[in-house]
mmCIF file of C-alpha atoms in Angstrom:
data_model
loop_
_atom_site.group_PDB
_atom_site.id
_atom_site.type_symbol
_atom_site.label_atom_id
_atom_site.label_comp_id
_atom_site.label_asym_id
_atom_site.label_seq_id
_atom_site.Cartn_x
_atom_site.Cartn_y
_atom_site.Cartn_z
ATOM 1 C CA GLN A 1 154.609 77.285 -85.615
ATOM 2 C CA VAL A 2 156.118 79.684 -82.907
ATOM 3 C CA PRO A 3 159.964 78.983 -82.746
ATOM 4 C CA LEU A 4 161.366 77.565 -79.673
ATOM 5 C CA VAL A 5 164.733 78.640 -78.466
ATOM 6 C CA GLN A 6 166.614 76.811 -75.944
ATOM 7 C CA SER A 7 169.442 77.315 -73.545
ATOM 8 C CA GLY A 8 173.118 76.961 -73.980
ATOM 9 C CA ALA A 9 175.085 74.166 -73.542
ATOM 10 C CA GLU A 10 176.127 72.689 -70.196
ATOM 11 C CA VAL A 11 178.836 70.939 -68.740
ATOM 12 C CA LYS A 12 177.793 68.806 -65.618
ATOM 13 C CA THR A 13 179.771 66.306 -63.126
ATOM 14 C CA PRO A 14 178.369 63.068 -62.493
ATOM 15 C CA GLY A 15 175.799 63.001 -59.667
ATOM 16 C CA SER A 16 174.434 66.534 -60.718
ATOM 17 C CA SER A 17 171.603 68.280 -61.737
ATOM 18 C CA VAL A 18 170.873 69.916 -64.979
ATOM 19 C CA THR A 19 168.113 72.577 -65.795
ATOM 20 C CA LEU A 20 167.178 73.438 -69.388
ATOM 21 C CA SER A 21 164.557 76.030 -70.795
ATOM 22 C CA CYS A 22 162.813 75.946 -74.001
ATOM 23 C CA LYS A 23 161.065 79.480 -74.654
ATOM 24 C CA ALA A 24 158.530 80.036 -77.290
ATOM 25 C CA SER A 25 159.850 83.250 -79.248
ATOM 26 C CA GLY A 26 156.378 84.454 -79.844
ATOM 27 C CA GLY A 27 156.016 85.121 -76.170
ATOM 28 C CA THR A 28 152.949 82.723 -75.387
ATOM 29 C CA PHE A 29 151.899 78.918 -75.288
ATOM 30 C CA SER A 30 148.650 78.290 -77.277
ATOM 31 C CA THR A 31 146.185 76.827 -74.784
ATOM 32 C CA ARG A 32 146.267 73.737 -77.327
ATOM 33 C CA ASN A 33 150.084 73.416 -77.295
ATOM 34 C CA SER A 34 152.007 70.781 -75.517
ATOM 35 C CA VAL A 35 155.996 70.794 -75.322
ATOM 36 C CA SER A 36 158.134 67.551 -75.130
ATOM 37 C CA TRP A 37 161.632 66.895 -74.630
ATOM 38 C CA VAL A 38 163.485 64.567 -77.089
ATOM 39 C CA ARG A 39 167.273 63.494 -76.529
ATOM 40 C CA GLN A 40 169.939 62.542 -78.810
ATOM 41 C CA ALA A 41 172.822 60.896 -77.961
ATOM 42 C CA PRO A 42 175.961 60.957 -79.737
ATOM 43 C CA GLY A 43 175.745 59.178 -83.092
ATOM 44 C CA GLN A 44 172.329 57.733 -81.680
ATOM 45 C CA GLY A 45 169.009 58.254 -82.337
ATOM 46 C CA LEU A 46 165.728 59.987 -80.766
ATOM 47 C CA GLU A 47 164.327 59.268 -77.540
ATOM 48 C CA TRP A 48 161.151 61.060 -76.368
ATOM 49 C CA MET A 49 161.878 61.916 -72.529
ATOM 50 C CA GLY A 50 158.287 63.450 -71.610
ATOM 51 C CA GLY A 51 156.184 66.351 -72.082
ATOM 52 C CA ILE A 52 154.190 69.089 -70.237
ATOM 53 C CA THR A 53 150.964 70.754 -71.426
ATOM 54 C CA PRO A 54 151.797 74.307 -70.030
ATOM 55 C CA SER A 55 147.855 75.460 -69.747
ATOM 56 C CA LEU A 56 146.860 72.431 -67.871
ATOM 57 C CA GLY A 57 149.914 71.593 -66.176
ATOM 58 C CA PHE A 58 149.594 68.002 -67.212
ATOM 59 C CA VAL A 59 152.747 66.294 -67.264
ATOM 60 C CA THR A 60 153.840 62.660 -68.706
ATOM 61 C CA ILE A 61 157.204 61.126 -68.420
ATOM 62 C CA ALA A 62 158.538 58.251 -70.131
ATOM 63 C CA GLN A 63 158.954 55.324 -67.617
ATOM 64 C CA ARG A 64 162.802 55.252 -67.700
ATOM 65 C CA PHE A 65 163.394 58.625 -66.488
ATOM 66 C CA GLN A 66 160.786 58.804 -63.912
ATOM 67 C CA GLY A 67 162.196 59.491 -60.569
ATOM 68 C CA ARG A 68 164.766 61.660 -61.936
ATOM 69 C CA LEU A 69 163.248 63.663 -64.480
ATOM 70 C CA THR A 70 161.095 67.094 -63.445
ATOM 71 C CA ILE A 71 159.185 69.050 -66.441
ATOM 72 C CA THR A 72 157.686 72.261 -65.645
ATOM 73 C CA ALA A 73 156.386 75.533 -67.580
ATOM 74 C CA ASP A 74 155.848 79.299 -66.731
ATOM 75 C CA THR A 75 152.945 80.111 -68.742
ATOM 76 C CA SER A 76 153.800 83.965 -67.967
ATOM 77 C CA THR A 77 157.135 83.640 -69.717
ATOM 78 C CA ALA A 78 156.101 80.861 -72.185
ATOM 79 C CA THR A 79 158.887 78.857 -71.003
ATOM 80 C CA ALA A 80 159.295 75.002 -70.386
ATOM 81 C CA TYR A 81 161.818 73.347 -68.404
ATOM 82 C CA LEU A 82 163.464 69.993 -67.975
ATOM 83 C CA GLU A 83 165.330 69.110 -64.785
ATOM 84 C CA LEU A 84 167.509 65.840 -64.886
ATOM 85 C CA SER A 85 169.185 64.625 -61.533
ATOM 86 C CA SER A 86 171.418 62.226 -60.659
ATOM 87 C CA LEU A 87 173.580 62.417 -63.842
ATOM 88 C CA THR A 88 175.777 60.010 -65.687
ATOM 89 C CA PHE A 89 177.921 59.713 -68.264
ATOM 90 C CA GLU A 90 175.079 58.197 -70.250
ATOM 91 C CA ASP A 91 172.950 61.158 -70.219
ATOM 92 C CA THR A 92 175.759 63.363 -72.331
ATOM 93 C CA ALA A 93 173.326 64.043 -75.448
ATOM 94 C CA MET A 94 171.498 66.955 -77.279
ATOM 95 C CA TYR A 95 168.506 67.830 -75.645
ATOM 96 C CA PHE A 96 165.797 68.984 -77.863
ATOM 97 C CA CYS A 97 162.520 70.778 -77.022
ATOM 98 C CA ALA A 98 159.519 70.581 -79.552
ATOM 99 C CA GLY A 99 156.115 71.415 -79.969
ATOM 100 C CA ASP A 100 154.089 68.265 -79.272
ATOM 101 C CA GLN A 101 151.014 67.606 -81.102
ATOM 102 C CA ASN A 102 151.749 63.895 -80.893
ATOM 103 C CA TRP A 103 153.783 64.683 -83.550
ATOM 104 C CA PHE A 104 156.784 67.131 -82.913
ATOM 105 C CA ASP A 105 156.684 70.218 -84.650
ATOM 106 C CA PRO A 106 158.350 72.969 -84.206
ATOM 107 C CA TRP A 107 161.556 71.825 -82.838
ATOM 108 C CA GLY A 108 164.205 74.115 -80.906
ATOM 109 C CA GLN A 109 167.885 74.100 -81.944
ATOM 110 C CA GLY A 110 168.811 71.690 -79.112
ATOM 111 C CA THR A 111 171.049 72.124 -76.063
ATOM 112 C CA LEU A 112 174.332 69.814 -75.525
ATOM 113 C CA VAL A 113 174.372 68.513 -71.991
ATOM 114 C CA THR A 114 178.060 66.717 -71.460
ATOM 115 C CA VAL A 115 178.747 64.874 -68.301
ATOM 116 C CA SER A 116 182.194 64.480 -67.605
ATOM 117 C CA SER A 117 184.394 64.511 -64.283
ATOM 118 C CA GLU B 1 156.148 49.940 -75.891
ATOM 119 C CA ILE B 2 155.764 49.656 -79.528
ATOM 120 C CA VAL B 3 159.346 49.136 -81.053
ATOM 121 C CA LEU B 4 159.614 50.818 -84.523
ATOM 122 C CA THR B 5 162.067 49.261 -86.734
ATOM 123 C CA GLN B 6 163.671 50.763 -89.695
ATOM 124 C CA SER B 7 165.201 49.426 -92.667
ATOM 125 C CA PRO B 8 167.529 49.569 -94.566
ATOM 126 C CA ASP B 9 170.120 51.120 -91.769
ATOM 127 C CA THR B 10 171.668 52.755 -94.984
ATOM 128 C CA LEU B 11 170.531 53.637 -98.424
ATOM 129 C CA SER B 12 172.979 54.631 -101.059
ATOM 130 C CA LEU B 13 171.294 56.291 -104.076
ATOM 131 C CA SER B 14 172.370 58.933 -106.660
ATOM 132 C CA PRO B 15 170.640 62.269 -107.320
ATOM 133 C CA GLY B 16 167.522 61.767 -109.365
ATOM 134 C CA GLU B 17 166.764 58.325 -108.130
ATOM 135 C CA ARG B 18 163.870 57.202 -105.785
ATOM 136 C CA ALA B 19 164.399 56.337 -102.271
ATOM 137 C CA THR B 20 162.074 54.074 -100.483
ATOM 138 C CA LEU B 21 162.063 53.516 -96.714
ATOM 139 C CA PHE B 22 160.548 51.275 -94.279
ATOM 140 C CA CYS B 23 159.132 51.414 -90.653
ATOM 141 C CA ARG B 24 157.620 48.130 -88.954
ATOM 142 C CA ALA B 25 156.136 48.582 -85.901
ATOM 143 C CA SER B 26 156.226 45.498 -83.119
ATOM 144 C CA GLN B 27 152.261 46.006 -82.912
ATOM 145 C CA THR B 28 149.548 47.865 -84.856
ATOM 146 C CA VAL B 29 149.920 51.938 -85.006
ATOM 147 C CA ARG B 30 146.446 53.036 -84.076
ATOM 148 C CA SER B 31 144.932 55.016 -86.620
ATOM 149 C CA GLY B 32 147.988 55.188 -88.455
ATOM 150 C CA ASN B 33 149.645 57.518 -86.416
ATOM 151 C CA LEU B 34 152.930 57.658 -87.141
ATOM 152 C CA ALA B 35 155.066 60.477 -88.270
ATOM 153 C CA TRP B 36 158.555 60.934 -90.343
ATOM 154 C CA TYR B 37 161.261 63.461 -89.873
ATOM 155 C CA GLN B 38 164.370 64.588 -91.664
ATOM 156 C CA GLN B 39 167.549 65.033 -89.865
ATOM 157 C CA LYS B 40 170.656 66.557 -90.911
ATOM 158 C CA LEU B 41 174.063 66.278 -89.729
ATOM 159 C CA GLY B 42 174.204 69.131 -86.650
ATOM 160 C CA GLN B 43 170.432 70.381 -87.091
ATOM 161 C CA ALA B 44 167.312 69.644 -85.125
ATOM 162 C CA PRO B 45 164.887 66.779 -86.902
ATOM 163 C CA ARG B 46 161.981 68.145 -89.308
ATOM 164 C CA LEU B 47 158.894 67.235 -89.785
ATOM 165 C CA LEU B 48 157.928 65.429 -93.065
ATOM 166 C CA MET B 49 154.824 63.693 -92.380
ATOM 167 C CA PHE B 50 152.052 62.766 -89.940
ATOM 168 C CA ASP B 51 149.081 60.454 -89.954
ATOM 169 C CA ALA B 52 151.452 58.356 -91.816
ATOM 170 C CA SER B 53 150.519 60.238 -95.133
ATOM 171 C CA ILE B 54 150.059 64.065 -94.768
ATOM 172 C CA ARG B 55 152.884 66.288 -95.712
ATOM 173 C CA ALA B 56 153.756 68.960 -93.245
ATOM 174 C CA ALA B 57 153.665 72.464 -94.392
ATOM 175 C CA GLY B 58 156.109 73.232 -97.002
ATOM 176 C CA ILE B 59 157.287 69.724 -97.406
ATOM 177 C CA PRO B 60 157.639 69.068 -101.397
ATOM 178 C CA ASP B 61 155.398 66.806 -102.821
ATOM 179 C CA ARG B 62 158.369 64.536 -103.663
ATOM 180 C CA PHE B 63 158.010 62.859 -100.279
ATOM 181 C CA SER B 64 155.026 60.779 -99.784
ATOM 182 C CA GLY B 65 154.241 58.233 -96.725
ATOM 183 C CA SER B 66 151.865 55.332 -96.962
ATOM 184 C CA GLY B 67 150.877 52.517 -94.702
ATOM 185 C CA SER B 68 148.670 51.302 -91.934
ATOM 186 C CA GLY B 69 148.950 48.719 -89.047
ATOM 187 C CA SER B 70 152.523 47.702 -88.337
ATOM 188 C CA ASP B 71 153.909 48.605 -92.209
ATOM 189 C CA PHE B 72 154.709 52.178 -93.204
ATOM 190 C CA THR B 73 156.428 53.365 -95.976
ATOM 191 C CA LEU B 74 158.404 56.714 -96.603
ATOM 192 C CA THR B 75 159.215 57.432 -100.679
ATOM 193 C CA ILE B 76 161.095 60.032 -101.858
ATOM 194 C CA THR B 77 161.139 60.711 -105.597
ATOM 195 C CA ASN B 78 163.782 62.333 -107.905
ATOM 196 C CA LEU B 79 166.189 62.860 -104.909
ATOM 197 C CA GLU B 80 167.815 66.212 -104.509
ATOM 198 C CA PRO B 81 171.074 66.716 -102.847
ATOM 199 C CA ALA B 82 169.424 68.476 -99.910
ATOM 200 C CA ASP B 83 167.401 65.108 -99.251
ATOM 201 C CA PHE B 84 170.508 63.474 -98.197
ATOM 202 C CA ALA B 85 170.094 63.019 -94.494
ATOM 203 C CA VAL B 86 168.703 60.364 -91.731
ATOM 204 C CA TYR B 87 165.430 59.540 -91.634
ATOM 205 C CA TYR B 88 163.180 58.885 -88.655
ATOM 206 C CA CYS B 89 159.450 57.417 -88.191
ATOM 207 C CA GLN B 90 157.707 57.900 -84.843
ATOM 208 C CA GLN B 91 154.741 56.606 -83.664
ATOM 209 C CA TYR B 92 152.209 58.424 -81.741
ATOM 210 C CA GLY B 93 149.160 55.885 -81.377
ATOM 211 C CA THR B 94 150.168 54.240 -78.227
ATOM 212 C CA PRO B 95 151.925 55.757 -75.188
ATOM 213 C CA PRO B 96 154.912 55.849 -74.705
ATOM 214 C CA LEU B 97 155.741 57.860 -77.822
ATOM 215 C CA THR B 98 158.905 56.085 -79.672
ATOM 216 C CA PHE B 99 160.998 56.437 -82.576
ATOM 217 C CA GLY B 100 162.716 54.503 -85.194
ATOM 218 C CA GLY B 101 166.438 54.008 -85.215
ATOM 219 C CA GLY B 102 166.972 55.834 -88.491
ATOM 220 C CA THR B 103 167.824 55.422 -92.427
ATOM 221 C CA LYS B 104 170.390 57.098 -93.552
ATOM 222 C CA VAL B 105 170.029 58.170 -97.355
ATOM 223 C CA GLU B 106 173.596 58.745 -98.575
ATOM 224 C CA ILE B 107 175.007 59.726 -101.924
ATOM 225 C CA LYS B 108 176.241 56.927 -103.708
#
């Protein structure tokens, strides 16, 4: 499995947007691979947000995030992106990307997003 | 969506003991499409099992998974200090993908 390396921590204000990146360190996405985003609020469990199959451009997004979550990928740089808009305090969480074979493996190291006024 | 309920919330055990963790689904998980993860404090989750009973690469055989339908079990025999962590189940048989709330295995 190709390790996934995520971008650094972000601090955002309510109502703003955040864009996170997740790069396959091996330099390519396998044509079979999908990448998903999973978040974890402080002290809480795991929540699947959505995923993308970069080779196909096929995206699925959990219903609760539809309308404010965009997932994209750049196959030339083997990087997946998450953009979450209209941030609220409840979006404060660790955001993980993970290789998605229906189960998640490997995982990125996580990116902490803090929403604060 | 399928809701996964894990029990117990916390399991207090000593090294060398056996841990039995449960994951119950609100409806049948198709084809046993269930995975288990281990998460230590401050780290990303790590895949332990998929398809209910297949160990991921590098996972020792002290870890075993079983179950079908709506009831699944993760068993850890001969607990080692590194096994004390939080464990999550996840179903991928029916969209959307969902996780259980986790079971913490702590040192007694």
